PDB file of C-alpha atoms and ligand atoms in Angstrom:
ATOM      1  CA  MET A   1      -0.049  -0.039  -0.172  1.00  0.00           C
ATOM      2  CA  GLU A   2       1.409   3.274  -1.193  1.00  0.00           C
ATOM      3  CA  TYR A   3       1.352   6.311   1.438  1.00  0.00           C
ATOM      4  CA  ILE A   4       3.044   9.442   2.737  1.00  0.00           C
ATOM      5  CA  ASP A   5       3.587  10.115   6.423  1.00  0.00           C
ATOM      6  CA  SER A   6       2.875  13.738   6.469  1.00  0.00           C
ATOM      7  CA  HIS A   7       4.412  14.158   9.998  1.00  0.00           C
ATOM      8  CA  VAL A   8       7.152  12.498  11.517  1.00  0.00           C
ATOM      9  CA  HIS A   9       9.949  13.698  14.023  1.00  0.00           C
ATOM     10  CA  LEU A  10      12.585  11.562  12.444  1.00  0.00           C
ATOM     11  CA  ALA A  11      15.393  13.761  13.876  1.00  0.00           C
ATOM     12  CA  ASP A  12      14.411  13.021  17.505  1.00  0.00           C
ATOM     13  CA  PRO A  13      17.179  11.513  19.337  1.00  0.00           C
ATOM     14  CA  ALA A  14      14.776   8.508  19.825  1.00  0.00           C
ATOM     15  CA  PHE A  15      15.934   7.357  16.386  1.00  0.00           C
ATOM     16  CA  ASP A  16      19.707   7.876  16.702  1.00  0.00           C
ATOM     17  CA  ALA A  17      20.501   4.399  17.053  1.00  0.00           C
ATOM     18  CA  ASP A  18      18.732   2.844  13.923  1.00  0.00           C
ATOM     19  CA  ARG A  19      17.486   5.906  11.557  1.00  0.00           C
ATOM     20  CA  ASP A  20      18.537   4.239   8.493  1.00  0.00           C
ATOM     21  CA  ALA A  21      16.483   0.990   9.256  1.00  0.00           C
ATOM     22  CA  VAL A  22      13.424   3.096  10.145  1.00  0.00           C
ATOM     23  CA  VAL A  23      13.692   4.694   6.816  1.00  0.00           C
ATOM     24  CA  ASP A  24      14.127   1.455   5.281  1.00  0.00           C
ATOM     25  CA  ARG A  25      11.259  -0.121   6.658  1.00  0.00           C
ATOM     26  CA  ALA A  26       8.887   2.910   6.221  1.00  0.00           C
ATOM     27  CA  LEU A  27       9.834   2.198   2.470  1.00  0.00           C
ATOM     28  CA  GLN A  28       9.341  -1.377   2.335  1.00  0.00           C
ATOM     29  CA  ALA A  29       5.687  -0.674   4.146  1.00  0.00           C
ATOM     30  CA  GLY A  30       4.907   1.564   1.251  1.00  0.00           C
ATOM     31  CA  ALA A  31       5.849   5.102   2.344  1.00  0.00           C
ATOM     32  CA  THR A  32       6.765   6.933  -0.671  1.00  0.00           C
ATOM     33  CA  ALA A  33       7.595  10.366   1.298  1.00  0.00           C
ATOM     34  CA  LEU A  34       8.442  11.059   4.758  1.00  0.00           C
ATOM     35  CA  VAL A  35       7.625  15.149   6.057  1.00  0.00           C
ATOM     36  CA  CYS A  36      10.375  15.306   8.620  1.00  0.00           C
ATOM     37  CA  ILE A  37       9.126  17.950  11.228  1.00  0.00           C
ATOM     38  CA  GLY A  38      11.283  20.479  12.571  1.00  0.00           C
ATOM     39  CA  GLU A  39       9.267  21.711  15.971  1.00  0.00           C
ATOM     40  CA  SER A  40      12.292  23.669  16.794  1.00  0.00           C
ATOM     41  CA  LEU A  41      15.236  25.271  14.614  1.00  0.00           C
ATOM     42  CA  ASP A  42      17.489  22.650  16.021  1.00  0.00           C
ATOM     43  CA  ALA A  43      15.135  19.835  15.042  1.00  0.00           C
ATOM     44  CA  ALA A  44      14.668  21.845  11.532  1.00  0.00           C
ATOM     45  CA  ALA A  45      18.485  21.684  10.874  1.00  0.00           C
ATOM     46  CA  ARG A  46      18.610  18.093  11.632  1.00  0.00           C
ATOM     47  CA  SER A  47      15.838  17.354   9.337  1.00  0.00           C
ATOM     48  CA  ALA A  48      17.224  19.340   6.614  1.00  0.00           C
ATOM     49  CA  GLU A  49      20.254  17.030   6.781  1.00  0.00           C
ATOM     50  CA  LEU A  50      17.744  14.120   6.621  1.00  0.00           C
ATOM     51  CA  ALA A  51      16.235  15.797   3.490  1.00  0.00           C
ATOM     52  CA  ALA A  52      19.764  15.916   1.995  1.00  0.00           C
ATOM     53  CA  ARG A  53      20.655  12.436   2.958  1.00  0.00           C
ATOM     54  CA  PHE A  54      17.428  10.783   1.574  1.00  0.00           C
ATOM     55  CA  PRO A  55      16.577  13.403  -1.631  1.00  0.00           C
ATOM     56  CA  GLY A  56      13.215  12.617  -2.764  1.00  0.00           C
ATOM     57  CA  VAL A  57      11.907  10.663   0.258  1.00  0.00           C
ATOM     58  CA  CYS A  58      12.497  13.007   3.335  1.00  0.00           C
ATOM     59  CA  PHE A  59      11.253  16.416   3.072  1.00  0.00           C
ATOM     60  CA  HIS A  60      11.808  18.801   5.841  1.00  0.00           C
ATOM     61  CA  THR A  61       9.838  21.716   7.792  1.00  0.00           C
ATOM     62  CA  ALA A  62      10.952  24.884  10.261  1.00  0.00           C
ATOM     63  CA  GLY A  63       9.056  26.055  12.795  1.00  0.00           C
ATOM     64  CA  VAL A  64       8.506  26.594  16.765  1.00  0.00           C
ATOM     65  CA  HIS A  65       6.382  24.342  18.863  1.00  0.00           C
ATOM     66  CA  PRO A  66       3.631  26.054  21.129  1.00  0.00           C
ATOM     67  CA  HIS A  67       5.478  24.537  23.686  1.00  0.00           C
ATOM     68  CA  ASP A  68       8.600  26.527  23.306  1.00  0.00           C
ATOM     69  CA  ALA A  69       6.741  30.003  22.374  1.00  0.00           C
ATOM     70  CA  ALA A  70       7.893  31.306  25.743  1.00  0.00           C
ATOM     71  CA  THR A  71      11.397  31.774  24.322  1.00  0.00           C
ATOM     72  CA  PHE A  72      10.114  32.277  20.487  1.00  0.00           C
ATOM     73  CA  ASP A  73      12.179  35.760  19.505  1.00  0.00           C
ATOM     74  CA  ALA A  74      10.332  37.159  16.586  1.00  0.00           C
ATOM     75  CA  ALA A  75      13.545  38.682  14.929  1.00  0.00           C
ATOM     76  CA  ARG A  76      15.813  35.867  15.415  1.00  0.00           C
ATOM     77  CA  ASP A  77      13.532  32.874  14.609  1.00  0.00           C
ATOM     78  CA  VAL A  78      11.505  34.341  11.735  1.00  0.00           C
ATOM     79  CA  GLU A  79      15.000  34.984  10.160  1.00  0.00           C
ATOM     80  CA  ALA A  80      15.862  31.270  11.047  1.00  0.00           C
ATOM     81  CA  ILE A  81      12.783  29.856   9.741  1.00  0.00           C
ATOM     82  CA  ARG A  82      13.238  31.705   6.458  1.00  0.00           C
ATOM     83  CA  ARG A  83      16.567  30.520   6.110  1.00  0.00           C
ATOM     84  CA  GLU A  84      15.401  26.995   6.150  1.00  0.00           C
ATOM     85  CA  VAL A  85      12.678  27.611   3.572  1.00  0.00           C
ATOM     86  CA  ALA A  86      15.351  29.070   1.248  1.00  0.00           C
ATOM     87  CA  ARG A  87      17.134  25.590   1.697  1.00  0.00           C
ATOM     88  CA  GLY A  88      14.374  23.769   0.944  1.00  0.00           C
ATOM     89  CA  ALA A  89      11.995  23.274   3.959  1.00  0.00           C
ATOM     90  CA  VAL A  90       8.613  22.450   2.634  1.00  0.00           C
ATOM     91  CA  ALA A  91       6.341  23.994   5.249  1.00  0.00           C
ATOM     92  CA  ILE A  92       6.741  26.022   8.394  1.00  0.00           C
ATOM     93  CA  GLY A  93       5.739  24.270  11.849  1.00  0.00           C
ATOM     94  CA  GLU A  94       4.997  22.798  13.550  1.00  0.00           C
ATOM     95  CA  CYS A  95       3.348  25.904  15.098  1.00  0.00           C
ATOM     96  CA  GLY A  96       0.122  26.227  16.759  1.00  0.00           C
ATOM     97  CA  LEU A  97      -1.605  26.570  20.195  1.00  0.00           C
ATOM     98  CA  ASP A  98      -1.632  24.089  22.909  1.00  0.00           C
ATOM     99  CA  TYR A  99      -3.612  25.026  26.005  1.00  0.00           C
ATOM    100  CA  HIS A 100      -3.827  21.429  27.541  1.00  0.00           C
ATOM    101  CA  TYR A 101      -0.220  21.316  28.470  1.00  0.00           C
ATOM    102  CA  ASP A 102       0.352  25.371  28.991  1.00  0.00           C
ATOM    103  CA  HIS A 103       4.027  24.834  28.905  1.00  0.00           C
ATOM    104  CA  SER A 104       4.166  28.634  27.555  1.00  0.00           C
ATOM    105  CA  PRO A 105       1.833  31.558  28.473  1.00  0.00           C
ATOM    106  CA  ARG A 106      -0.929  31.757  26.011  1.00  0.00           C
ATOM    107  CA  ASP A 107      -0.618  35.102  24.728  1.00  0.00           C
ATOM    108  CA  ARG A 108       3.203  34.206  23.722  1.00  0.00           C
ATOM    109  CA  GLN A 109       1.828  31.179  21.982  1.00  0.00           C
ATOM    110  CA  ARG A 110      -0.630  33.304  20.000  1.00  0.00           C
ATOM    111  CA  SER A 111       2.174  35.650  18.925  1.00  0.00           C
ATOM    112  CA  ALA A 112       4.504  32.950  17.968  1.00  0.00           C
ATOM    113  CA  PHE A 113       1.672  31.460  16.067  1.00  0.00           C
ATOM    114  CA  GLY A 114       0.648  34.748  14.414  1.00  0.00           C
ATOM    115  CA  ALA A 115       4.420  35.499  13.275  1.00  0.00           C
ATOM    116  CA  GLN A 116       4.616  32.229  11.632  1.00  0.00           C
ATOM    117  CA  LEU A 117       1.232  32.469   9.904  1.00  0.00           C
ATOM    118  CA  ALA A 118       2.512  35.865   8.695  1.00  0.00           C
ATOM    119  CA  LEU A 119       5.855  34.300   7.631  1.00  0.00           C
ATOM    120  CA  ALA A 120       3.868  31.493   5.390  1.00  0.00           C
ATOM    121  CA  ARG A 121       1.797  34.243   3.939  1.00  0.00           C
ATOM    122  CA  GLU A 122       4.899  35.998   2.987  1.00  0.00           C
ATOM    123  CA  LEU A 123       6.738  33.142   1.521  1.00  0.00           C
ATOM    124  CA  ALA A 124       3.704  31.413   0.287  1.00  0.00           C
ATOM    125  CA  ARG A 125       4.238  28.323   2.147  1.00  0.00           C
ATOM    126  CA  PRO A 126       1.939  25.866   3.939  1.00  0.00           C
ATOM    127  CA  VAL A 127       1.599  25.655   7.769  1.00  0.00           C
ATOM    128  CA  VAL A 128       2.018  22.502   9.957  1.00  0.00           C
ATOM    129  CA  VAL A 129      -0.378  23.349  12.755  1.00  0.00           C
ATOM    130  CA  HIS A 130      -0.637  21.574  16.252  1.00  0.00           C
ATOM    131  CA  THR A 131      -3.793  22.549  18.170  1.00  0.00           C
ATOM    132  CA  ARG A 132      -4.799  21.180  21.304  1.00  0.00           C
ATOM    133  CA  GLU A 133      -7.841  22.500  23.573  1.00  0.00           C
ATOM    134  CA  ALA A 134      -7.337  25.771  22.137  1.00  0.00           C
ATOM    135  CA  GLU A 135     -10.327  25.614  19.735  1.00  0.00           C
ATOM    136  CA  ASP A 136     -11.629  29.323  19.467  1.00  0.00           C
ATOM    137  CA  ASP A 137      -8.231  30.792  19.147  1.00  0.00           C
ATOM    138  CA  THR A 138      -7.136  28.483  16.688  1.00  0.00           C
ATOM    139  CA  ARG A 139     -10.065  28.871  14.582  1.00  0.00           C
ATOM    140  CA  ALA A 140      -9.908  32.790  14.565  1.00  0.00           C
ATOM    141  CA  MET A 141      -6.387  32.547  13.641  1.00  0.00           C
ATOM    142  CA  VAL A 142      -6.642  29.856  10.950  1.00  0.00           C
ATOM    143  CA  GLU A 143      -9.716  31.466   9.359  1.00  0.00           C
ATOM    144  CA  ASP A 144      -7.890  34.822   9.180  1.00  0.00           C
ATOM    145  CA  ALA A 145      -4.492  32.974   7.645  1.00  0.00           C
ATOM    146  CA  GLY A 146      -7.014  31.005   5.267  1.00  0.00           C
ATOM    147  CA  ARG A 147      -8.723  34.593   3.873  1.00  0.00           C
ATOM    148  CA  ASP A 148      -5.095  35.631   3.595  1.00  0.00           C
ATOM    149  CA  GLY A 149      -4.398  32.709   1.334  1.00  0.00           C
ATOM    150  CA  VAL A 150      -2.398  30.702   3.432  1.00  0.00           C
ATOM    151  CA  VAL A 151      -2.957  26.873   3.443  1.00  0.00           C
ATOM    152  CA  GLY A 152      -1.908  24.293   5.964  1.00  0.00           C
ATOM    153  CA  VAL A 153      -2.916  21.303   7.920  1.00  0.00           C
ATOM    154  CA  LEU A 154      -4.315  20.408  11.615  1.00  0.00           C
ATOM    155  CA  HIS A 155      -2.154  17.478  12.497  1.00  0.00           C
ATOM    156  CA  CYS A 156      -2.787  14.762  14.778  1.00  0.00           C
ATOM    157  CA  TYR A 157      -6.330  15.906  14.660  1.00  0.00           C
ATOM    158  CA  THR A 158      -8.627  15.213  17.825  1.00  0.00           C
ATOM    159  CA  GLY A 159     -10.486  18.370  17.873  1.00  0.00           C
ATOM    160  CA  SER A 160     -14.097  19.099  16.959  1.00  0.00           C
ATOM    161  CA  LEU A 161     -15.908  18.927  13.736  1.00  0.00           C
ATOM    162  CA  ALA A 162     -16.581  22.361  13.741  1.00  0.00           C
ATOM    163  CA  LEU A 163     -13.110  23.393  13.870  1.00  0.00           C
ATOM    164  CA  ALA A 164     -12.073  20.753  11.178  1.00  0.00           C
ATOM    165  CA  GLU A 165     -15.218  22.203   9.051  1.00  0.00           C
ATOM    166  CA  ALA A 166     -14.021  25.855   9.621  1.00  0.00           C
ATOM    167  CA  ALA A 167     -10.267  24.872   8.486  1.00  0.00           C
ATOM    168  CA  ILE A 168     -11.705  23.023   5.500  1.00  0.00           C
ATOM    169  CA  ALA A 169     -13.750  26.011   4.257  1.00  0.00           C
ATOM    170  CA  VAL A 170     -10.697  27.987   4.179  1.00  0.00           C
ATOM    171  CA  GLY A 171      -8.778  25.461   2.022  1.00  0.00           C
ATOM    172  CA  TRP A 172      -7.036  23.468   4.863  1.00  0.00           C
ATOM    173  CA  TYR A 173      -6.330  19.766   5.186  1.00  0.00           C
ATOM    174  CA  VAL A 174      -6.874  17.672   8.535  1.00  0.00           C
ATOM    175  CA  SER A 175      -4.413  14.824   9.355  1.00  0.00           C
ATOM    176  CA  PHE A 176      -5.213  11.730  11.577  1.00  0.00           C
ATOM    177  CA  SER A 177      -2.367   9.706  13.612  1.00  0.00           C
ATOM    178  CA  GLY A 178      -2.477   6.463  15.319  1.00  0.00           C
ATOM    179  CA  ILE A 179      -4.779   7.861  17.718  1.00  0.00           C
ATOM    180  CA  ILE A 180      -7.586   6.957  15.842  1.00  0.00           C
ATOM    181  CA  THR A 181      -7.056   3.446  16.207  1.00  0.00           C
ATOM    182  CA  PHE A 182      -6.893   3.657  20.000  1.00  0.00           C
ATOM    183  CA  LYS A 183      -9.740   1.900  21.838  1.00  0.00           C
ATOM    184  CA  ARG A 184     -11.015   5.241  23.439  1.00  0.00           C
ATOM    185  CA  TRP A 185     -11.638   6.617  19.903  1.00  0.00           C
ATOM    186  CA  THR A 186     -15.008   6.967  19.011  1.00  0.00           C
ATOM    187  CA  ASP A 187     -15.438   9.882  16.846  1.00  0.00           C
ATOM    188  CA  ASP A 188     -15.744   7.859  13.373  1.00  0.00           C
ATOM    189  CA  THR A 189     -18.490  11.213  12.306  1.00  0.00           C
ATOM    190  CA  LEU A 190     -15.245  13.215  12.391  1.00  0.00           C
ATOM    191  CA  LEU A 191     -13.409  10.456  10.234  1.00  0.00           C
ATOM    192  CA  ARG A 192     -16.024  10.408   7.615  1.00  0.00           C
ATOM    193  CA  ALA A 193     -16.409  14.085   7.752  1.00  0.00           C
ATOM    194  CA  ILE A 194     -13.273  15.250   5.849  1.00  0.00           C
ATOM    195  CA  PRO A 195     -13.461  15.505   2.147  1.00  0.00           C
ATOM    196  CA  ASP A 196     -11.356  13.122   0.409  1.00  0.00           C
ATOM    197  CA  ASP A 197      -9.248  16.106  -1.253  1.00  0.00           C
ATOM    198  CA  ARG A 198      -8.276  17.046   2.448  1.00  0.00           C
ATOM    199  CA  LEU A 199      -7.505  13.998   4.253  1.00  0.00           C
ATOM    200  CA  LEU A 200      -3.928  13.475   5.235  1.00  0.00           C
ATOM    201  CA  VAL A 201      -2.297  10.605   7.442  1.00  0.00           C
ATOM    202  CA  GLU A 202       0.838  10.820   9.793  1.00  0.00           C
ATOM    203  CA  SER A 203       2.612   8.543  12.323  1.00  0.00           C
ATOM    204  CA  ASP A 204       3.825  11.771  14.574  1.00  0.00           C
ATOM    205  CA  ALA A 205       6.775   9.387  15.591  1.00  0.00           C
ATOM    206  CA  PRO A 206       7.946   8.734  17.935  1.00  0.00           C
ATOM    207  CA  TYR A 207       5.079   9.417  19.794  1.00  0.00           C
ATOM    208  CA  LEU A 208       1.463   7.807  19.478  1.00  0.00           C
ATOM    209  CA  ALA A 209       2.156   4.259  17.938  1.00  0.00           C
ATOM    210  CA  PRO A 210      -1.130   2.740  16.569  1.00  0.00           C
ATOM    211  CA  VAL A 211      -2.835  -0.319  18.061  1.00  0.00           C
ATOM    212  CA  PRO A 212      -1.125  -3.070  18.524  1.00  0.00           C
ATOM    213  CA  HIS A 213       2.179  -1.159  19.068  1.00  0.00           C
ATOM    214  CA  ARG A 214       0.639   0.908  21.484  1.00  0.00           C
ATOM    215  CA  GLY A 215       3.141   2.340  23.924  1.00  0.00           C
ATOM    216  CA  LYS A 216       6.316   1.359  21.976  1.00  0.00           C
ATOM    217  CA  ARG A 217       8.203   3.851  20.115  1.00  0.00           C
ATOM    218  CA  ASN A 218       6.357   4.801  16.590  1.00  0.00           C
ATOM    219  CA  GLU A 219       7.572   4.784  13.285  1.00  0.00           C
ATOM    220  CA  SER A 220       6.527   5.820   9.919  1.00  0.00           C
ATOM    221  CA  ALA A 221       6.352   1.848   8.886  1.00  0.00           C
ATOM    222  CA  TRP A 222       3.186   1.587  11.011  1.00  0.00           C
ATOM    223  CA  VAL A 223       1.029   4.328   9.152  1.00  0.00           C
ATOM    224  CA  GLY A 224      -0.913   1.576   7.556  1.00  0.00           C
ATOM    225  CA  LEU A 225      -2.602   0.559  10.487  1.00  0.00           C
ATOM    226  CA  THR A 226      -4.072   4.206  10.402  1.00  0.00           C
ATOM    227  CA  VAL A 227      -4.776   4.190   6.973  1.00  0.00           C
ATOM    228  CA  ALA A 228      -6.841   0.776   7.507  1.00  0.00           C
ATOM    229  CA  ARG A 229      -8.750   2.291  10.259  1.00  0.00           C
ATOM    230  CA  LEU A 230      -9.583   5.374   8.287  1.00  0.00           C
ATOM    231  CA  ALA A 231     -10.669   3.014   5.355  1.00  0.00           C
ATOM    232  CA  VAL A 232     -13.141   1.087   7.745  1.00  0.00           C
ATOM    233  CA  ALA A 233     -14.743   4.403   9.060  1.00  0.00           C
ATOM    234  CA  ARG A 234     -15.058   5.707   5.437  1.00  0.00           C
ATOM    235  CA  SER A 235     -16.005   2.214   3.825  1.00  0.00           C
ATOM    236  CA  VAL A 236     -13.361   2.341   1.155  1.00  0.00           C
ATOM    237  CA  ALA A 237     -10.540   0.110   0.307  1.00  0.00           C
ATOM    238  CA  PRO A 238      -7.110   1.071   2.534  1.00  0.00           C
ATOM    239  CA  GLU A 239      -5.279   1.431  -0.803  1.00  0.00           C
ATOM    240  CA  THR A 240      -7.838   4.195  -1.576  1.00  0.00           C
ATOM    241  CA  ILE A 241      -7.077   6.095   1.448  1.00  0.00           C
ATOM    242  CA  GLY A 242      -3.284   5.406   1.205  1.00  0.00           C
ATOM    243  CA  ARG A 243      -3.380   6.707  -2.775  1.00  0.00           C
ATOM    244  CA  VAL A 244      -5.457   9.760  -2.184  1.00  0.00           C
ATOM    245  CA  THR A 245      -3.964  10.913   1.136  1.00  0.00           C
ATOM    246  CA  ALA A 246      -0.413  10.452  -0.695  1.00  0.00           C
ATOM    247  CA  SER A 247      -1.946  12.676  -3.404  1.00  0.00           C
ATOM    248  CA  ASN A 248      -3.021  15.387  -0.946  1.00  0.00           C
ATOM    249  CA  ALA A 249       0.228  15.724   0.616  1.00  0.00           C
ATOM    250  CA  ARG A 250       2.144  16.043  -2.396  1.00  0.00           C
ATOM    251  CA  ARG A 251      -0.259  18.876  -3.235  1.00  0.00           C
ATOM    252  CA  LEU A 252      -0.390  20.517  -0.277  1.00  0.00           C
ATOM    253  CA  PHE A 253       3.587  20.275   0.401  1.00  0.00           C
ATOM    254  CA  ARG A 254       4.362  20.533  -3.262  1.00  0.00           C
ATOM    255  CA  LEU A 255       6.573  17.637  -2.983  1.00  0.00           C
ATOM    256  CA  ALA A 256       8.748  17.023  -6.231  1.00  0.00           C
TER     257      ALA A 256
HETATM  258 ZN1   ZN B 301       1.899  18.300  17.670  1.00  0.00          ZN
HETATM  259 ZN1   ZN B 302       4.825  16.632  15.645  1.00  0.00          ZN
END
């Protein structure tokens, strides 16, 4: 089954011991591309090295995660992200709002997110957005950015149907992770509500391994389990979900 892992933290130290084998297993499983997320400027630089090492397979992004928004320095970090885009980053992020953990003050989260949305608009690049328990503010900021022509993805989505629909209405995408394979997942209405042309899948590895690997280090080779769960919810063949989501990822991130 062909698919694209639209969100993997492959530069994470969790993969230091066997990163090449992890990429190899993903390719064996049917992955045709891995979008390696730079959730910090450090991770972005390491992800850029992966993109250079696995051309046409690994692509990288650059941004500052809402957890680290407290130390976001607009002048310094916007320039650093701009440099990563100049050397091939396909998207800005992950960035966004996380009011569940509140690791950074909410006003700092909003300003870091806003600065990255503005940069996405200026550079005409897509945005990878993390949102958790921050529905109203996410909706307002995504709708504003979307009306300004910014496109992006709500990654590892577990939010409301209303927020997903608001994002879709301004041209955005929604990505599902292994969370939808967990026993406590009950929101198949959400899984069915995303239009075919806005659906993405991801591992979010090393986190959130799908059932039956739950609790282990996750990896891109297991995205097929999430694809299969989506296929059940949407009553289509897994191969169809794999193909459609891969084509969406190529369009959103403009992958070569
Ligand atoms: Zn995230
Ligand atoms: Zn992530």
